Amino acid sequence: ALVLVAAIGFGGWQGWRYYQRNQSAKASALYGQLVRAAQSGDAKLVSETSGALTQDFPRTYYAAMGSLVAGKFYFDRHDGKTAEAKLRWALEHAPSDDLRDLARLRTAAVLLDEGKHDDALKLLDAPHADAYAAQYAALRGDVLVAKKEPDKAKAAYRKALDKMSTDDNALRESVRLRLDALGG
């Protein structure tokens, strides 16, 4: 009886692993299709594949990454409402803190673009990994500039510069220029 229970348990475990690999392969293929559709500008296919990923494979990294790709696609086409919806899905369903931090940052950028400054600041106040501290602070500065709060924006830009790694020259120069534009 013990051998039978062990065999059934092992078979079940192997079946579950096979199912997970199969689901991951399907999600990966859809994600690849979504990336190609976004690169080629095929809005219909982006909508279909990102919807299929979030509907059929919601717990996978591919679904969250697909929502990030779709969010950028729609943002680049000035469809802030759809971009925000895709990014918020990623924020709520991403299986890792790293993906949630990235989704939060991108959602805040969309909200800035839509003029929803207070909503963007609320997202930027959320806890996030230190790896994103400079980007969060820089975006906070951008939001505060848009709100016409230059002193707070300067402080945010200075914090961004303090948090940056020494090898991030492009972001450093960009933030330095924004800070200089405010009088330093």
C-alpha positions as CSV (number, residue, x, y, z in Angstrom):
1,A,0.0,0.0,0.0
2,L,2.9,2.4,0.8
3,V,4.5,1.7,-2.5
4,L,1.2,2.4,-4.3
5,V,0.7,5.7,-2.4
6,A,4.3,6.7,-3.2
7,A,3.9,5.8,-6.9
8,I,0.6,7.8,-7.1
9,G,2.2,10.8,-5.4
10,F,5.3,10.6,-7.7
11,G,3.0,10.4,-10.7
12,G,0.9,13.3,-9.6
13,W,4.0,15.4,-9.0
14,Q,5.4,14.6,-12.4
15,G,2.0,15.4,-14.0
16,W,1.9,18.7,-12.2
17,R,5.5,19.6,-13.3
18,Y,4.6,18.6,-16.9
19,Y,1.4,20.8,-16.7
20,Q,3.5,23.8,-15.5
21,R,6.1,23.4,-18.2
22,N,3.4,23.2,-20.8
23,Q,1.6,26.3,-19.5
24,S,4.9,28.2,-19.3
25,A,5.7,27.2,-22.9
26,K,2.3,28.4,-24.2
27,A,2.7,31.7,-22.2
28,S,6.2,32.2,-23.6
29,A,5.0,31.7,-27.2
30,L,2.2,34.2,-26.6
31,Y,4.6,36.7,-25.1
32,G,6.9,36.4,-28.1
33,Q,4.0,37.0,-30.4
34,L,3.0,40.1,-28.3
35,V,6.5,41.5,-28.5
36,R,6.6,41.1,-32.3
37,A,3.1,42.6,-32.6
38,A,4.2,45.6,-30.5
39,Q,7.4,46.1,-32.6
40,S,5.4,45.9,-35.8
41,G,2.7,48.3,-34.6
42,D,-0.1,45.8,-34.9
43,A,-2.6,47.2,-32.3
44,K,-5.2,44.4,-32.9
45,L,-2.7,41.7,-32.3
46,V,-1.3,43.5,-29.2
47,S,-4.8,43.7,-27.8
48,E,-5.5,40.0,-28.5
49,T,-2.3,38.6,-27.2
50,S,-2.0,40.7,-24.1
51,G,-5.6,39.8,-23.3
52,A,-5.0,36.1,-23.8
53,L,-1.9,36.3,-21.6
54,T,-3.7,37.9,-18.7
55,Q,-6.8,35.8,-19.2
56,D,-5.3,32.4,-19.7
57,F,-1.9,32.7,-17.8
58,P,-2.5,35.3,-15.1
59,R,0.0,33.9,-12.6
60,T,2.9,33.8,-14.9
61,Y,5.8,36.3,-15.4
62,Y,4.9,36.4,-19.0
63,A,1.4,37.9,-18.3
64,A,2.9,40.6,-16.2
65,M,5.7,41.3,-18.6
66,G,3.2,41.3,-21.5
67,S,1.1,43.9,-19.6
68,L,4.2,46.1,-19.3
69,V,4.9,45.7,-23.1
70,A,1.2,46.5,-23.9
71,G,1.3,49.4,-21.5
72,K,4.3,50.9,-23.3
73,F,2.7,50.2,-26.7
74,Y,-0.4,52.1,-25.8
75,F,1.4,54.9,-24.1
76,D,3.6,55.5,-27.1
77,R,0.3,55.8,-29.2
78,H,-1.1,58.4,-26.7
79,D,-3.7,56.1,-25.4
80,G,-3.2,56.8,-21.7
81,K,-6.4,55.2,-20.5
82,T,-5.5,51.8,-22.0
83,A,-1.8,52.1,-21.1
84,E,-2.8,52.8,-17.5
85,A,-5.2,49.8,-17.4
86,K,-2.5,47.4,-18.7
87,L,0.1,48.7,-16.3
88,R,-2.3,48.6,-13.3
89,W,-3.0,45.0,-14.2
90,A,0.7,44.2,-14.0
91,L,0.9,46.2,-10.7
92,E,-1.9,44.1,-9.2
93,H,-1.0,40.7,-10.6
94,A,2.8,40.6,-11.0
95,P,4.4,37.6,-9.3
96,S,7.4,39.5,-8.1
97,D,8.2,42.7,-6.3
98,D,10.6,43.8,-9.1
99,L,7.9,43.7,-11.7
100,R,5.4,45.5,-9.4
101,D,8.0,48.2,-8.8
102,L,8.5,48.6,-12.5
103,A,4.8,48.6,-13.2
104,R,4.2,51.2,-10.4
105,L,7.0,53.5,-11.9
106,R,5.5,53.3,-15.4
107,T,1.9,53.8,-14.2
108,A,3.1,56.9,-12.4
109,A,4.6,58.2,-15.6
110,V,1.3,57.6,-17.5
111,L,-0.5,59.5,-14.7
112,L,1.9,62.4,-15.0
113,D,1.3,62.5,-18.7
114,E,-2.5,62.5,-18.0
115,G,-2.2,65.4,-15.5
116,K,-3.1,63.2,-12.5
117,H,-0.2,64.5,-10.4
118,D,-1.5,63.5,-7.0
119,D,-2.3,60.0,-8.1
120,A,1.2,59.7,-9.5
121,L,2.8,60.9,-6.3
122,K,0.8,58.4,-4.3
123,L,2.2,55.6,-6.4
124,L,5.7,57.0,-6.1
125,D,5.3,57.0,-2.3
126,A,4.9,53.2,-2.2
127,P,7.8,51.2,-0.9
128,H,10.1,50.0,-3.7
129,A,13.5,48.3,-4.1
130,D,16.6,50.4,-3.7
131,A,17.5,49.6,-7.3
132,Y,14.6,51.9,-8.4
133,A,15.2,54.7,-5.9
134,A,16.9,57.0,-8.4
135,Q,14.2,56.5,-11.0
136,Y,11.4,57.0,-8.5
137,A,13.0,60.2,-7.2
138,A,13.6,61.6,-10.7
139,L,10.0,60.9,-11.7
140,R,8.8,62.5,-8.4
141,G,10.8,65.6,-9.4
142,D,9.1,65.6,-12.8
143,V,5.6,65.4,-11.2
144,L,6.5,68.2,-8.7
145,V,7.7,70.4,-11.6
146,A,4.3,69.8,-13.3
147,K,2.6,70.7,-10.1
148,K,4.6,73.9,-10.0
149,E,6.5,73.0,-6.8
150,P,10.1,73.8,-7.9
151,D,11.7,73.6,-4.4
152,K,10.3,70.1,-3.8
153,A,11.3,69.1,-7.3
154,K,14.9,70.2,-6.7
155,A,15.0,68.1,-3.5
156,A,13.6,65.1,-5.4
157,Y,16.2,65.6,-8.2
158,R,19.0,65.9,-5.7
159,K,17.8,62.7,-4.0
160,A,17.8,61.0,-7.4
161,L,21.4,62.1,-8.0
162,D,22.4,60.8,-4.6
163,K,20.8,57.4,-5.2
164,M,22.2,56.8,-8.7
165,S,25.0,54.4,-9.4
166,T,28.1,55.9,-10.9
167,D,27.7,54.0,-14.1
168,D,24.2,55.4,-15.0
169,N,25.6,58.4,-16.9
170,A,22.5,58.9,-19.2
171,L,20.1,59.2,-16.3
172,R,22.5,61.3,-14.3
173,E,23.0,63.8,-17.0
174,S,19.2,64.0,-17.7
175,V,18.5,64.6,-14.0
176,R,21.3,67.1,-13.7
177,L,19.9,69.1,-16.7
178,R,16.4,69.1,-15.1
179,L,17.9,70.3,-11.8
180,D,19.9,73.0,-13.6
181,A,16.8,74.2,-15.4
182,L,15.2,74.8,-12.0
183,G,18.2,76.8,-10.9
184,G,20.1,74.1,-9.2
